[in-house]
XYZ file of C-alpha atoms in Angstrom:
455
model
C -120.809 -112.832 -131.728
C -117.899 -111.336 -133.966
C -115.398 -109.454 -132.400
C -115.338 -105.322 -133.869
C -111.281 -106.397 -134.989
C -112.540 -109.560 -137.465
C -112.848 -108.810 -140.728
C -116.138 -110.114 -141.970
C -116.638 -113.032 -143.101
C -113.573 -114.427 -141.182
C -114.107 -117.949 -139.956
C -112.635 -118.645 -136.166
C -109.637 -120.499 -135.209
C -110.175 -123.773 -135.059
C -107.656 -124.382 -132.252
C -110.332 -121.980 -129.993
C -113.048 -123.922 -130.577
C -114.704 -126.894 -128.291
C -113.920 -129.720 -129.585
C -115.293 -133.836 -129.468
C -113.426 -136.689 -128.701
C -115.077 -139.513 -131.724
C -113.787 -143.041 -132.235
C -113.281 -145.121 -135.221
C -112.860 -148.683 -135.287
C -111.710 -150.437 -138.822
C -111.275 -154.560 -139.388
C -107.659 -155.231 -140.112
C -106.824 -158.387 -142.405
C -102.889 -158.974 -141.331
C -100.711 -162.025 -143.171
C -100.174 -164.703 -140.714
C -96.739 -163.434 -140.837
C -98.503 -159.762 -139.056
C -100.576 -161.179 -136.841
C -97.330 -162.930 -135.560
C -95.429 -160.019 -135.310
C -98.502 -158.372 -133.674
C -98.868 -160.366 -130.935
C -95.258 -160.808 -130.563
C -95.763 -156.808 -129.567
C -98.665 -157.784 -127.672
C -96.594 -159.887 -125.184
C -93.348 -157.556 -125.283
C -96.100 -154.896 -123.675
C -97.491 -157.024 -121.245
C -93.863 -158.105 -120.040
C -93.337 -154.214 -119.785
C -96.817 -153.524 -117.885
C -95.795 -156.354 -115.183
C -92.242 -155.404 -114.978
C -93.634 -152.352 -114.000
C -96.128 -152.920 -111.672
C -93.978 -155.275 -109.835
C -91.556 -151.874 -109.444
C -93.866 -150.005 -108.030
C -95.514 -152.353 -105.601
C -92.045 -153.620 -104.535
C -90.888 -150.089 -104.317
C -93.664 -148.795 -102.162
C -93.828 -152.425 -99.818
C -89.786 -152.384 -98.932
C -89.119 -148.231 -98.410
C -92.694 -147.052 -98.400
C -91.897 -145.221 -102.121
C -94.481 -144.001 -105.036
C -92.945 -144.546 -108.193
C -94.124 -141.997 -110.747
C -94.383 -142.534 -114.999
C -90.973 -140.010 -115.427
C -89.241 -142.533 -113.524
C -89.802 -145.486 -115.665
C -89.592 -143.557 -118.362
C -86.092 -142.930 -118.380
C -85.325 -146.476 -117.499
C -86.749 -147.013 -121.003
C -82.957 -146.578 -123.036
C -81.633 -148.912 -120.188
C -84.470 -151.565 -121.101
C -83.560 -151.498 -124.746
C -80.105 -152.086 -123.972
C -80.599 -154.920 -121.669
C -82.950 -156.517 -124.252
C -82.335 -155.491 -127.302
C -86.063 -157.384 -128.863
C -87.237 -154.358 -126.999
C -85.598 -151.893 -130.136
C -88.317 -153.905 -131.935
C -91.414 -151.675 -130.659
C -91.671 -148.072 -131.557
C -90.537 -145.870 -128.250
C -94.217 -144.098 -128.146
C -96.173 -147.716 -127.569
C -93.537 -148.183 -124.914
C -94.414 -144.987 -123.084
C -98.004 -146.132 -123.899
C -97.626 -148.934 -121.670
C -96.195 -147.085 -118.809
C -98.851 -144.256 -119.432
C -101.573 -147.008 -118.415
C -99.853 -148.380 -115.561
C -99.966 -145.224 -114.288
C -103.465 -144.107 -114.514
C -104.641 -147.844 -112.913
C -102.421 -146.674 -109.993
C -104.367 -143.353 -110.149
C -107.117 -145.090 -110.414
C -106.126 -146.814 -107.255
C -105.386 -144.057 -105.443
C -108.409 -142.330 -105.868
C -111.019 -145.246 -105.073
C -109.299 -145.450 -101.599
C -109.365 -142.374 -100.810
C -112.857 -142.501 -101.748
C -113.446 -145.076 -99.591
C -114.414 -147.453 -102.308
C -113.380 -151.521 -102.881
C -109.556 -150.189 -103.665
C -108.893 -152.867 -106.305
C -105.389 -152.897 -107.066
C -104.246 -153.527 -110.380
C -103.592 -157.212 -111.742
C -100.809 -158.013 -113.533
C -101.639 -158.848 -116.728
C -101.636 -162.416 -118.491
C -101.859 -163.072 -122.117
C -105.488 -163.338 -122.570
C -106.317 -160.080 -120.369
C -103.910 -157.708 -122.596
C -105.159 -156.925 -125.934
C -103.794 -153.985 -127.453
C -101.183 -151.254 -127.891
C -101.101 -147.871 -128.980
C -99.425 -144.966 -131.303
C -100.777 -141.794 -129.093
C -99.216 -139.151 -131.430
C -96.664 -140.698 -134.631
C -95.905 -144.316 -135.866
C -98.838 -145.056 -138.062
C -100.085 -143.434 -141.471
C -103.306 -144.644 -143.649
C -102.326 -144.929 -147.211
C -105.061 -145.022 -149.693
C -107.641 -143.368 -147.113
C -111.507 -143.268 -147.700
C -112.503 -139.543 -148.551
C -115.360 -137.550 -147.578
C -116.296 -137.118 -151.294
C -115.919 -140.311 -152.395
C -119.138 -142.332 -153.386
C -117.958 -145.836 -152.865
C -119.272 -147.396 -149.395
C -116.272 -148.830 -148.229
C -112.553 -149.110 -149.272
C -109.502 -151.544 -148.958
C -106.438 -149.224 -147.646
C -103.413 -150.004 -145.711
C -102.489 -148.995 -142.678
C -98.511 -148.398 -142.056
C -97.681 -149.040 -138.240
C -94.050 -148.713 -137.514
C -91.908 -151.507 -136.782
C -94.789 -153.859 -137.948
C -95.115 -152.761 -141.948
C -98.673 -152.242 -143.970
C -101.797 -153.730 -143.161
C -104.786 -154.079 -144.869
C -107.440 -152.269 -143.662
C -110.940 -151.804 -144.649
C -112.664 -148.382 -144.442
C -116.264 -148.038 -144.760
C -116.296 -144.402 -143.490
C -114.279 -141.495 -144.136
C -112.654 -140.395 -141.031
C -113.965 -136.437 -139.903
C -111.463 -134.567 -137.856
C -108.064 -134.863 -136.932
C -106.365 -138.162 -135.955
C -104.908 -137.945 -132.438
C -103.834 -141.830 -131.955
C -104.206 -144.926 -133.251
C -104.490 -147.993 -130.945
C -104.411 -151.992 -132.297
C -106.648 -154.149 -130.981
C -107.103 -158.103 -130.581
C -110.557 -159.567 -129.958
C -110.240 -163.301 -130.881
C -109.377 -164.008 -133.826
C -110.126 -160.533 -134.881
C -107.862 -157.008 -135.214
C -109.215 -153.859 -135.379
C -107.358 -150.090 -135.518
C -109.220 -147.758 -133.370
C -108.464 -144.186 -133.817
C -109.052 -141.384 -131.545
C -110.229 -138.239 -133.749
C -111.087 -134.456 -132.394
C -113.739 -132.918 -134.218
C -113.922 -129.037 -133.643
C -117.858 -128.082 -132.812
C -118.059 -125.081 -135.320
C -121.554 -123.833 -134.448
C -124.547 -125.192 -131.759
C -126.944 -127.496 -133.381
C -130.727 -127.022 -133.072
C -133.037 -129.550 -132.628
C -135.582 -129.469 -135.188
C -138.155 -131.027 -132.695
C -139.185 -129.361 -129.803
C -141.239 -132.565 -128.421
C -140.618 -134.080 -125.421
C -141.276 -137.951 -124.420
C -140.895 -139.746 -121.168
C -139.281 -143.051 -121.831
C -139.669 -146.181 -119.183
C -137.265 -148.921 -119.444
C -138.525 -152.766 -118.633
C -137.509 -156.117 -119.628
C -141.076 -156.890 -120.667
C -140.896 -154.258 -123.458
C -137.203 -152.936 -123.875
C -138.390 -149.211 -123.654
C -142.608 -147.832 -123.562
C -143.221 -144.297 -124.327
C -145.453 -141.769 -123.039
C -146.967 -141.524 -126.305
C -147.721 -145.784 -125.967
C -145.611 -146.613 -128.680
C -143.131 -150.053 -126.758
C -139.739 -150.941 -128.461
C -139.658 -154.658 -127.744
C -136.807 -156.026 -125.999
C -134.600 -158.157 -128.413
C -133.094 -160.645 -125.666
C -130.430 -160.582 -127.831
C -128.272 -163.163 -124.883
C -131.263 -164.668 -123.804
C -131.284 -166.229 -127.373
C -127.511 -166.843 -127.709
C -127.139 -168.199 -124.329
C -127.672 -171.906 -125.318
C -124.966 -172.126 -127.566
C -122.755 -169.915 -124.678
C -123.712 -172.896 -122.342
C -122.433 -175.783 -124.738
C -119.134 -173.550 -125.538
C -118.059 -173.792 -122.108
C -118.614 -177.005 -121.687
C -117.241 -178.137 -124.797
C -113.910 -175.914 -123.717
C -114.178 -177.262 -119.856
C -113.565 -181.222 -121.766
C -110.838 -180.074 -123.597
C -106.947 -180.683 -122.324
C -105.213 -177.668 -120.789
C -102.665 -176.251 -123.440
C -104.374 -178.792 -126.349
C -105.460 -177.437 -130.042
C -108.407 -178.714 -129.654
C -108.673 -176.105 -126.367
C -107.384 -173.627 -128.419
C -110.110 -173.915 -131.035
C -112.712 -174.386 -128.466
C -111.402 -171.114 -127.099
C -112.047 -168.802 -130.330
C -115.563 -170.562 -130.759
C -116.720 -169.031 -127.350
C -115.295 -165.487 -127.823
C -116.814 -166.343 -131.252
C -120.038 -166.575 -130.206
C -119.729 -163.220 -127.241
C -118.716 -160.962 -130.011
C -121.628 -161.760 -131.692
C -124.449 -161.364 -128.942
C -121.521 -157.664 -128.770
C -122.285 -156.843 -131.667
C -125.919 -157.367 -132.073
C -126.398 -155.444 -128.960
C -124.320 -152.923 -130.058
C -126.358 -152.751 -133.238
C -129.627 -152.985 -131.722
C -128.897 -149.838 -129.031
C -127.233 -147.914 -131.688
C -130.057 -148.099 -134.184
C -132.656 -147.586 -131.324
C -131.063 -144.316 -129.913
C -131.089 -142.870 -133.419
C -134.584 -143.533 -133.742
C -135.580 -141.774 -130.961
C -132.915 -138.745 -131.081
C -134.182 -137.934 -134.483
C -138.082 -138.039 -133.581
C -137.887 -136.162 -129.885
C -136.071 -132.725 -128.742
C -135.889 -134.088 -125.576
C -135.872 -137.384 -123.451
C -136.678 -138.030 -120.148
C -135.596 -141.129 -118.089
C -135.708 -142.126 -114.535
C -132.206 -141.948 -112.398
C -131.553 -145.850 -112.376
C -129.122 -147.358 -110.278
C -128.411 -150.631 -112.080
C -125.694 -151.857 -109.586
C -128.376 -151.307 -106.508
C -131.263 -153.184 -109.115
C -128.510 -156.013 -110.291
C -127.196 -156.864 -106.230
C -127.363 -159.854 -104.915
C -130.055 -160.847 -102.044
C -129.382 -160.670 -98.681
C -129.462 -164.290 -97.312
C -131.574 -164.593 -94.236
C -131.120 -166.229 -91.290
C -133.624 -168.082 -89.273
C -134.392 -166.656 -86.038
C -133.439 -169.639 -83.588
C -130.357 -171.741 -85.226
C -131.259 -175.551 -84.557
C -129.267 -177.825 -82.634
C -127.601 -181.013 -83.179
C -125.667 -183.685 -80.992
C -122.163 -184.046 -80.984
C -120.299 -186.615 -82.648
C -117.982 -186.931 -79.274
C -119.570 -186.417 -75.763
C -122.885 -185.557 -76.844
C -122.334 -181.968 -76.681
C -124.771 -179.730 -78.497
C -124.035 -177.631 -81.786
C -125.480 -175.230 -83.107
C -126.405 -175.218 -86.314
C -126.739 -172.137 -88.974
C -129.743 -172.420 -91.290
C -131.131 -170.268 -93.861
C -134.477 -169.591 -94.993
C -135.148 -169.029 -99.039
C -134.275 -166.097 -100.344
C -135.299 -165.727 -104.178
C -131.783 -165.807 -104.934
C -132.218 -167.933 -108.179
C -135.116 -165.631 -109.639
C -133.237 -162.360 -108.741
C -130.538 -164.166 -110.566
C -132.488 -164.494 -113.760
C -134.015 -161.005 -113.383
C -130.394 -159.514 -112.973
C -129.122 -161.274 -116.732
C -131.856 -159.687 -118.196
C -131.709 -156.345 -116.881
C -127.701 -156.362 -117.562
C -128.175 -158.387 -121.076
C -130.873 -154.767 -121.771
C -127.744 -152.642 -121.130
C -129.793 -149.672 -119.653
C -127.592 -147.620 -119.181
C -125.291 -147.774 -122.247
C -128.638 -147.199 -124.270
C -129.114 -144.178 -122.252
C -125.687 -143.220 -122.690
C -125.899 -143.183 -126.634
C -129.421 -141.524 -126.125
C -127.379 -138.527 -124.454
C -124.549 -138.376 -126.866
C -126.301 -138.411 -129.947
C -128.834 -136.076 -128.569
C -126.009 -133.334 -127.716
C -124.777 -133.688 -131.177
C -128.301 -133.214 -132.801
C -128.954 -130.156 -130.518
C -131.355 -132.309 -128.437
C -130.966 -133.009 -124.370
C -131.081 -136.044 -122.181
C -132.412 -135.156 -118.541
C -133.207 -137.797 -115.718
C -135.916 -137.724 -113.054
C -136.514 -139.293 -109.913
C -137.689 -143.435 -110.399
C -139.210 -144.031 -107.047
C -143.165 -145.070 -107.388
C -142.963 -143.993 -111.015
C -145.035 -147.412 -112.103
C -147.922 -146.906 -108.829
C -148.548 -143.418 -108.528
C -151.293 -143.858 -111.347
C -151.364 -141.119 -114.120
C -155.269 -140.134 -113.955
C -155.296 -139.108 -110.832
C -152.379 -139.383 -108.885
C -153.758 -142.179 -106.623
C -151.482 -144.728 -104.966
C -151.862 -147.974 -106.566
C -149.825 -150.552 -104.990
C -148.791 -153.506 -107.424
C -146.265 -156.067 -107.240
C -143.569 -156.400 -110.220
C -145.616 -159.035 -112.130
C -148.542 -156.970 -112.412
C -148.133 -155.664 -115.701
C -151.718 -153.991 -116.192
C -152.251 -150.942 -113.976
C -155.927 -150.480 -113.064
C -156.816 -147.266 -110.527
C -160.086 -148.046 -108.614
C -160.814 -144.556 -108.213
C -160.709 -143.337 -111.456
C -161.140 -146.102 -113.239
C -157.840 -145.619 -116.082
C -156.960 -148.637 -117.734
C -153.070 -148.790 -119.468
C -150.375 -150.863 -119.811
C -148.468 -150.711 -116.111
C -145.054 -149.078 -118.090
C -147.388 -146.878 -120.202
C -148.211 -145.244 -116.846
C -144.967 -145.274 -115.711
C -143.609 -143.272 -118.786
C -146.818 -140.999 -119.105
C -145.461 -140.172 -114.764
C -141.863 -139.563 -115.803
C -142.529 -136.818 -118.553
C -145.107 -135.495 -115.782
C -142.514 -135.867 -113.036
C -140.151 -133.854 -115.545
C -142.332 -131.075 -116.323
C -143.763 -130.281 -112.537
C -140.165 -130.872 -110.594
C -137.642 -130.310 -113.855
C -134.855 -132.625 -114.239
C -132.652 -133.944 -110.988
C -128.989 -132.620 -110.837
C -126.378 -135.099 -112.137
C -124.018 -136.560 -109.327
C -120.762 -134.752 -108.593
C -118.234 -136.904 -107.572
C -116.701 -136.479 -104.854
C -113.332 -135.016 -104.472
C -110.459 -136.382 -102.935
C -108.973 -135.330 -99.820
C -105.584 -136.850 -99.885
C -102.836 -134.344 -99.845
C -99.479 -134.358 -101.805
C -97.730 -134.699 -105.313
C -97.489 -137.664 -107.516
C -94.286 -138.702 -106.126
C -94.660 -138.066 -102.817
C -95.407 -141.031 -100.004
C -99.490 -142.135 -99.651
C -100.241 -143.938 -96.622
C -103.988 -143.847 -96.854
C -103.121 -146.815 -99.569
C -101.084 -149.033 -97.104
C -103.631 -151.524 -95.507
C -104.853 -151.841 -99.334
C -101.566 -152.898 -100.512
């Protein structure tokens, strides 16, 4: 609604509009000398991260004092005097390293307060530290691809402070305001990730009012309530044998040798190929569903519970054996088969399908297109008959639904998808889970007695 004081036809202030944050990823092609500089910067950032973590840990163990980000940021000028090599790194990059550690510590204390496994921040090695960030300044795109350019791809230059001009391939223009630039290493490849804020000028309206229920599966990736099925690409499964051979080849190489480095690069390329193929499939499938339907209804799946290991089964009466010395009897605990081998294969297929990532992409794309993604309770959606509502128990291996009451005959997953849609129409969507509020009191710099045991 337009304000009475505004002039007719005036545009709203973009600073007051809601914004969404998106990431634009572009491939970098540094020269050999530039790559050495990038690797050197990563190693210095890793050293700063580990030293800061050691300072926090030692301060709490010896004096029960929590070191804050501000206390460590004030030491950066002194570090540059004692270690002149850190003058070759942009100051905001060093500050971002400390912010990254501070976020990890805050997440650790939050998990402690909520009773979750704490997961204290670990020290980073060269193989676990892959990126550094220019949060505000220190980077410039020279010759960027403009929105009106007809050329699909354009080679430009990314100027990084203290590093130089890097060749960058832009495959799409950036829409919005750039808020940060992250340089990321992925094996033998380098990428620039730009965090962009886009102002939302109006609420979009989806052109379709159709609602569809979607059942996620393994045999078919997704089955719609309309009967349509999306085939499961099984991306990791098709590359699994090559990955196993690459792991064996890596294990045979001598530690620290050049042949081991080449074997590790080959393994990294395989994992990257699997990741990119899966991401491509998820984006295309989610985009097609969002363009076709205004409301997508999924089950509220608890994937960590579905992929949990089966509990061991012990014998009710433990067997006893004669001891070697003195003829004493000793109890021997024996375990019964619990289907762990079959369950591990199912878990691998579930994780390969990446259901959670697919639902998240559908939700993000639907929000931008004016659609909606909702979830319903998943209990017995495949057991209840979609024709008459009678419970028809069936094992997971039974892939066809046959109702003895009404005579309904259809695919098991299609029956579940129809039940998912009907449950949403009758009961509505379940509310989103709320995060538990922290019960810890005190500021960031105070003592934290609740985390003593975790340290």
